[in-house]
PDB file of C-alpha atoms in Angstrom:
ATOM      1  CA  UNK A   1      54.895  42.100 -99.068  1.00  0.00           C
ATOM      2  CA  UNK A   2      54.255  45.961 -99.019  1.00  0.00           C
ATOM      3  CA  UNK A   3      56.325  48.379 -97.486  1.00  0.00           C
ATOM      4  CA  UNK A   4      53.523  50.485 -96.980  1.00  0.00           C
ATOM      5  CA  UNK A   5      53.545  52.595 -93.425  1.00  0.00           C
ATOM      6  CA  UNK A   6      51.613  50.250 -91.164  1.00  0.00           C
ATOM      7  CA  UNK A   7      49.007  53.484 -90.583  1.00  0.00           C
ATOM      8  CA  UNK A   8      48.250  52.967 -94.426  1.00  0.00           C
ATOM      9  CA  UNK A   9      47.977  49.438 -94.312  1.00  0.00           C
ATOM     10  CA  UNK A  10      45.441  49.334 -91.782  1.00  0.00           C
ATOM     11  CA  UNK A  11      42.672  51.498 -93.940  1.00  0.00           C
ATOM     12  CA  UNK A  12      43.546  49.125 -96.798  1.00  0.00           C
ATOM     13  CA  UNK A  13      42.587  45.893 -94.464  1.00  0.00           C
ATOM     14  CA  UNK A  14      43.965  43.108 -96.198  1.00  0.00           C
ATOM     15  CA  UNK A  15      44.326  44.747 -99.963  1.00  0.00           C
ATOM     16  CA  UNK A  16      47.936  44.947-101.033  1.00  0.00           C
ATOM     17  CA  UNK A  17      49.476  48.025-101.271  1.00  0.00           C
ATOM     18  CA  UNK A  18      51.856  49.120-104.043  1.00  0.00           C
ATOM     19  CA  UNK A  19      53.510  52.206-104.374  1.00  0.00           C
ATOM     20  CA  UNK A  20      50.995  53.970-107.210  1.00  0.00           C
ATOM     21  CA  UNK A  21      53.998  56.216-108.732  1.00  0.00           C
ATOM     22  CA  UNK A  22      54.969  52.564-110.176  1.00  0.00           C
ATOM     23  CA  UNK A  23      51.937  51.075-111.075  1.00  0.00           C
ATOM     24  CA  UNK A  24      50.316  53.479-113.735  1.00  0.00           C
ATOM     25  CA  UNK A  25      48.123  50.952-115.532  1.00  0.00           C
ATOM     26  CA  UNK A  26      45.846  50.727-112.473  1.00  0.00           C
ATOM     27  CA  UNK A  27      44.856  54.333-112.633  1.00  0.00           C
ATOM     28  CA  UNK A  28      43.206  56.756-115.406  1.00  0.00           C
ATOM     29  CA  UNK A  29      46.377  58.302-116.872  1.00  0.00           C
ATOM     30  CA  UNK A  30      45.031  62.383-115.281  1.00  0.00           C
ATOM     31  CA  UNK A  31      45.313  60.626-111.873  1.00  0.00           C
ATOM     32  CA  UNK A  32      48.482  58.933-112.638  1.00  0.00           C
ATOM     33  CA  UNK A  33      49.640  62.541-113.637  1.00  0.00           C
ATOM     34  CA  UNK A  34      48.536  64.398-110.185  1.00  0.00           C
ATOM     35  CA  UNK A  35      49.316  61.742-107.421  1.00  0.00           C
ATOM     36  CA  UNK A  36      50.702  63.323-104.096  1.00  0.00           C
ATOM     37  CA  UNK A  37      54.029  61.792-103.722  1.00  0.00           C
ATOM     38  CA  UNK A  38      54.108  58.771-101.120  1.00  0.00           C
ATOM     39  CA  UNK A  39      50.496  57.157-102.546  1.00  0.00           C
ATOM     40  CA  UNK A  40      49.885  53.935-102.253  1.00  0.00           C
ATOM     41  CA  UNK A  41      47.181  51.633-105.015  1.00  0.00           C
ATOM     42  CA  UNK A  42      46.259  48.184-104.392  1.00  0.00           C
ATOM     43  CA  UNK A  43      44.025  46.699-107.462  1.00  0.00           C
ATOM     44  CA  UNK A  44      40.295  45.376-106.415  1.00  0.00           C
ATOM     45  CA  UNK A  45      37.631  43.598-107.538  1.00  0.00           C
ATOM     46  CA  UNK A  46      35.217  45.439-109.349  1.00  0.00           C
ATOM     47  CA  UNK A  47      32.808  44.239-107.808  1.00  0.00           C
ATOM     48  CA  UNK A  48      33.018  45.175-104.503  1.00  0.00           C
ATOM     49  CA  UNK A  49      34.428  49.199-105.527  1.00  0.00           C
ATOM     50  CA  UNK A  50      31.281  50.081-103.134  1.00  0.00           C
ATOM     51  CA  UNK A  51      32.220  50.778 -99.474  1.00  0.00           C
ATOM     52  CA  UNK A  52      30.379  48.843 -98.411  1.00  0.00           C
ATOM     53  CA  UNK A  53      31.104  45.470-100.119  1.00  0.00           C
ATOM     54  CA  UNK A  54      35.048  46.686 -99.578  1.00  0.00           C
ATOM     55  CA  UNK A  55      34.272  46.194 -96.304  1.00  0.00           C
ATOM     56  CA  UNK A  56      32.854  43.049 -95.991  1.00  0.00           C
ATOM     57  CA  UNK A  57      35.420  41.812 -98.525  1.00  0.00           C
ATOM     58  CA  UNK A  58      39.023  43.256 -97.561  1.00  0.00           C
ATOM     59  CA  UNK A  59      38.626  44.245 -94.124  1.00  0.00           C
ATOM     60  CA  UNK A  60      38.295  47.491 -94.682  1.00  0.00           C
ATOM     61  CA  UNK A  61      37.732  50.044 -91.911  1.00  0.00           C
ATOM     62  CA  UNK A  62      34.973  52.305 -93.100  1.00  0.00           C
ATOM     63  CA  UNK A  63      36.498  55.384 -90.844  1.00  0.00           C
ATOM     64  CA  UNK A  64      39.743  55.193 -92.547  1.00  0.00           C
ATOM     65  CA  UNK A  65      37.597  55.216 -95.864  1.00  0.00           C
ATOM     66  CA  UNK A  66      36.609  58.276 -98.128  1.00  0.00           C
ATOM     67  CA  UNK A  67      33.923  58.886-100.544  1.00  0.00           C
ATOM     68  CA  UNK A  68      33.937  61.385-103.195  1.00  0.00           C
ATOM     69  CA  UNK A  69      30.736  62.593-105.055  1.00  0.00           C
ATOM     70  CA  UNK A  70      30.068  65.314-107.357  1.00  0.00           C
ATOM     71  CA  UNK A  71      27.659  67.991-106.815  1.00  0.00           C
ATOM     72  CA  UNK A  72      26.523  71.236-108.748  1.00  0.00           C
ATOM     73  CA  UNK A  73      23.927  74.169-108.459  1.00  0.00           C
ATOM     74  CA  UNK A  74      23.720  77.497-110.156  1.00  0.00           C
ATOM     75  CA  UNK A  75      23.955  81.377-109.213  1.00  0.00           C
ATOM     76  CA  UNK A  76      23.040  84.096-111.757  1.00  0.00           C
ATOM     77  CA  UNK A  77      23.592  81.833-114.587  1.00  0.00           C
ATOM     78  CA  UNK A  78      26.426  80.270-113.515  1.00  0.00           C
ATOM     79  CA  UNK A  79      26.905  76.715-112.505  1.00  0.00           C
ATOM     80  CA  UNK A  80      29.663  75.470-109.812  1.00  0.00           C
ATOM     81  CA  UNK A  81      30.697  72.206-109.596  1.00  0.00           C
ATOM     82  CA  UNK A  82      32.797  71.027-107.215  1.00  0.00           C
ATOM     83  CA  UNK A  83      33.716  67.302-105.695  1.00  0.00           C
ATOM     84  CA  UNK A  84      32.908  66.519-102.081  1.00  0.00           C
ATOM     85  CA  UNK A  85      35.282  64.225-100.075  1.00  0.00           C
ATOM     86  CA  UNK A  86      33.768  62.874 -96.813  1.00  0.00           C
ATOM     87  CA  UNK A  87      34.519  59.606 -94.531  1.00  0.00           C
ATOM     88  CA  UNK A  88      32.695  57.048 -95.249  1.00  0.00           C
ATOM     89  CA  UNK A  89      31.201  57.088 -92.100  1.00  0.00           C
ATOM     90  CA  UNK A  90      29.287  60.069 -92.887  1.00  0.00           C
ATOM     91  CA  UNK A  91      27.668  61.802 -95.593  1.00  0.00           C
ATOM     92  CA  UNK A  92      28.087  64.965 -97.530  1.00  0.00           C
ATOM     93  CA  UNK A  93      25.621  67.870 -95.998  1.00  0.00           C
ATOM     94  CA  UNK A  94      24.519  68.796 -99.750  1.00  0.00           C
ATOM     95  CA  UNK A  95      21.650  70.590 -98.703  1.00  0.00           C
ATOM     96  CA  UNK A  96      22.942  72.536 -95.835  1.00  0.00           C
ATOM     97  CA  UNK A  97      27.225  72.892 -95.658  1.00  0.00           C
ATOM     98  CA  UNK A  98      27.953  72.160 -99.431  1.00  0.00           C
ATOM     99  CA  UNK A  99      24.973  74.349-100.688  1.00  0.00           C
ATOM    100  CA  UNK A 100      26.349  77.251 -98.365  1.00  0.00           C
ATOM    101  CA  UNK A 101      30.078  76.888 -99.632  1.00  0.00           C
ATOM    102  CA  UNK A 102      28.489  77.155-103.290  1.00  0.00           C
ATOM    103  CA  UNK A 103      26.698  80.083-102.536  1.00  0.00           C
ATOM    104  CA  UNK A 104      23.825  78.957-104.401  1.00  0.00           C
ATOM    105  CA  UNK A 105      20.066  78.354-103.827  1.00  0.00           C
ATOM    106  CA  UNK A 106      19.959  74.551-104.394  1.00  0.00           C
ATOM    107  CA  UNK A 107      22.701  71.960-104.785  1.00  0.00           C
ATOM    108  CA  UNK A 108      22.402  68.161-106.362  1.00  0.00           C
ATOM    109  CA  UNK A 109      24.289  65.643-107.335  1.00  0.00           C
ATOM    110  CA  UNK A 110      25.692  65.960-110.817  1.00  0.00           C
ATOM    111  CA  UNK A 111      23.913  63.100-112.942  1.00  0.00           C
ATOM    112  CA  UNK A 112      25.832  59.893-113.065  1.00  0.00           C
ATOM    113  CA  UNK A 113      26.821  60.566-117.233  1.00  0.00           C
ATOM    114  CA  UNK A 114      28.127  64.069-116.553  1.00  0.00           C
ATOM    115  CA  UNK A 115      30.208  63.130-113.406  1.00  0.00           C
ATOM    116  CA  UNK A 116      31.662  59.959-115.334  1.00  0.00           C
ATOM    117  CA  UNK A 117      32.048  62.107-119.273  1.00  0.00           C
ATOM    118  CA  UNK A 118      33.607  65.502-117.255  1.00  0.00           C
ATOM    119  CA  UNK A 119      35.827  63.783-114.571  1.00  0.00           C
ATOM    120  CA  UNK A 120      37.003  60.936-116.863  1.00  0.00           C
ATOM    121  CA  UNK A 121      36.715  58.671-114.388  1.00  0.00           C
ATOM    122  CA  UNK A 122      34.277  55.472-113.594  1.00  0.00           C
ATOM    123  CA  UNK A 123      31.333  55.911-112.017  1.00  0.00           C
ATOM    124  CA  UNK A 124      31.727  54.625-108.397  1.00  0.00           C
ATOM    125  CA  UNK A 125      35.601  55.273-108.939  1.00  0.00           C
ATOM    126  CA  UNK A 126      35.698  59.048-108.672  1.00  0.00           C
ATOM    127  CA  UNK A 127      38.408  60.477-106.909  1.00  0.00           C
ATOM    128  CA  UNK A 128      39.458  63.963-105.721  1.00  0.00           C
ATOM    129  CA  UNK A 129      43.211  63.162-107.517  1.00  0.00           C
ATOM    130  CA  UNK A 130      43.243  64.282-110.767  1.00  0.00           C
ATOM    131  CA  UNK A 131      39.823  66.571-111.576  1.00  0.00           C
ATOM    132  CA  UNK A 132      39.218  68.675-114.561  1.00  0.00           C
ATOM    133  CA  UNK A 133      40.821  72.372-113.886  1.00  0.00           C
ATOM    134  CA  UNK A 134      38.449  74.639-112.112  1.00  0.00           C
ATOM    135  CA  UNK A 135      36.933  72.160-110.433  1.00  0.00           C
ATOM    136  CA  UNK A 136      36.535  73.019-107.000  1.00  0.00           C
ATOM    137  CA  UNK A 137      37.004  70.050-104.241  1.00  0.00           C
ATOM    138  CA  UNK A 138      35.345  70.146-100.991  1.00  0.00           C
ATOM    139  CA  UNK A 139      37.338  68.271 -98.059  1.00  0.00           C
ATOM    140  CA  UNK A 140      35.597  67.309 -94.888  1.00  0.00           C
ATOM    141  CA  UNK A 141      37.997  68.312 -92.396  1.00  0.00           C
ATOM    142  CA  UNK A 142      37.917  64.431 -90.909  1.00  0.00           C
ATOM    143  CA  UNK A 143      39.302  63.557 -94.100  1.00  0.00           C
ATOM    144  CA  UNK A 144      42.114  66.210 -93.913  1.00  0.00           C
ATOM    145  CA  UNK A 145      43.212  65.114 -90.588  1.00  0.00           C
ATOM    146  CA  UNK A 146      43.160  61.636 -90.835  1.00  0.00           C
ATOM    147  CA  UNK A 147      46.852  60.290 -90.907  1.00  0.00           C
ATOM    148  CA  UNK A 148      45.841  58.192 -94.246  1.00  0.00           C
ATOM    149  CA  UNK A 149      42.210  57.683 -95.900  1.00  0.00           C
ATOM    150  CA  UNK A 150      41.705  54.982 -98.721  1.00  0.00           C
ATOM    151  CA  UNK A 151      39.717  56.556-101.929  1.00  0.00           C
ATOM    152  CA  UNK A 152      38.506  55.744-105.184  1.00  0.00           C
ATOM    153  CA  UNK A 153      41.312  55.718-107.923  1.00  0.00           C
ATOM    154  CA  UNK A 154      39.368  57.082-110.739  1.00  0.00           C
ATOM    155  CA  UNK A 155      38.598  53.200-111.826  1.00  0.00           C
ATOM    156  CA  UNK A 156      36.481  50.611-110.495  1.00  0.00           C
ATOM    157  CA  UNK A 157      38.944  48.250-110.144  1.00  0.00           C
ATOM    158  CA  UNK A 158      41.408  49.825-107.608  1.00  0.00           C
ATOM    159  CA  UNK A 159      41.907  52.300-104.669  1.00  0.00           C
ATOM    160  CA  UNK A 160      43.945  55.194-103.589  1.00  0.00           C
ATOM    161  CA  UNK A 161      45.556  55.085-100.674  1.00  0.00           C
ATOM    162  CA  UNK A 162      46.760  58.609 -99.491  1.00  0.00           C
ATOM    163  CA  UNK A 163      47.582  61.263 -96.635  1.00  0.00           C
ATOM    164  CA  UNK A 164      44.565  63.039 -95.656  1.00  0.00           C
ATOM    165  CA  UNK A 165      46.676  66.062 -95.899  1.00  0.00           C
ATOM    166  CA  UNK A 166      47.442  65.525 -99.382  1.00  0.00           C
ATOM    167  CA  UNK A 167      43.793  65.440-100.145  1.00  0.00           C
ATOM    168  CA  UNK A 168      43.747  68.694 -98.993  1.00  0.00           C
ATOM    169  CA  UNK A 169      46.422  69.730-100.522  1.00  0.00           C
ATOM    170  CA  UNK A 170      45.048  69.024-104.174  1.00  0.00           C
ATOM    171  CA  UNK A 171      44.505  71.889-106.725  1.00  0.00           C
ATOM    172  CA  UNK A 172      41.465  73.399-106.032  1.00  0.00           C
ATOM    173  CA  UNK A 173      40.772  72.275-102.169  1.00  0.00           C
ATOM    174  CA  UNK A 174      39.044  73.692 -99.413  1.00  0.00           C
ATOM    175  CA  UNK A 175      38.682  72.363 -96.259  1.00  0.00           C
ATOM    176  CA  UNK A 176      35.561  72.669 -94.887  1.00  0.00           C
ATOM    177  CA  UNK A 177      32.985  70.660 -92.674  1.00  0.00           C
ATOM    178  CA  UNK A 178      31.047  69.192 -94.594  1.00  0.00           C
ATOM    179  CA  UNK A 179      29.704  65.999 -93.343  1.00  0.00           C
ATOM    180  CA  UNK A 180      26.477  64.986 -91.781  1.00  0.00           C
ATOM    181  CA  UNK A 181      27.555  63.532 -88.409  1.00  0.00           C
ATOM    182  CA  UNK A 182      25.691  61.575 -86.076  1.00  0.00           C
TER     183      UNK A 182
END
């Protein structure tokens, strides 16, 4: 049985936690590299990698689940990039907060083959932990105070489990507020 902090097991529902430090081969070896110390990974079906069917599967709480997408626009030539990390419950406010924090004219999501080719990661597996340098990450500030927030691992086939502090604490966050809300 895990030895997980109960607070952690409860946004995993019934996945098994294991401590990720020790269980490389379930991550992309740049996230195995940059977890926060005290991360948890439990392995999943492929399958259901989507909220949404993680929920319905394992139990999972969607507040105490985060979503990270990728999002770009340009200024004077340039393009920023940066990765947007927002509950589950809510979405990323690409048009409005995220557009602002990029200082440009128009943000989008960063098509599905660059996201997956630039991060290194799977496609519906992107996570915050372990982005290319330069990379900017933008944290809801739910996400940075929630006690612990499950999030993609980088692969398709497992999750993250993690202090919402430490998510704010990777290279290149900000924390920001970000989300759509209700």
């Amino acid at each position: 049985m895990s030895t997980a902090p109960a607070e952690a097991q409860e946004v995993a529902g019934t996945l098994e936690l294991l401590p990720a430090a020790e269980h490389p081969g379930l991550l992309p070896p740049q996230v195995a590299a940059a977890l926060p110390e005290g991360a948890w990974v439990c392995a999943i079906d492929p399958d259901v990698a989507d909220t949404a069917a993680l929920v319905e599967a394992a139990g999972v709480p969607p507040a105490g689940s985060a979503n990270c997408v990728v999002v770009a626009g340009k200024r004077a030539g340039e393009e920023r990039v940066t990765a947007c990390v927002v509950l589950a419950t809510t979405r990323a406010d690409v048009n409005g907060a995220v557009k602002r924090a990029l200082d440009v004219r128009k943000a989008s999501f960063l098509p599905q083959e660059r996201a997956v080719a630039e991060s290194g990661m799977e496609f519906g597996g992107i996570t915050p932990v372990g982005l290319p340098g330069g990379w900017r990450v933008l944290v809801d500030r739910a996400v940075a105070e929630s006690p612990w927030v499950l999030i993609g691992s980088g692969l398709r086939r497992s999750k993250l489990v993690v202090r919402g502090a430490d998510v704010a604490a990777l290279p290149g966050a900000e924390v920001a507020d970000i989300a759509l809300r209700d």
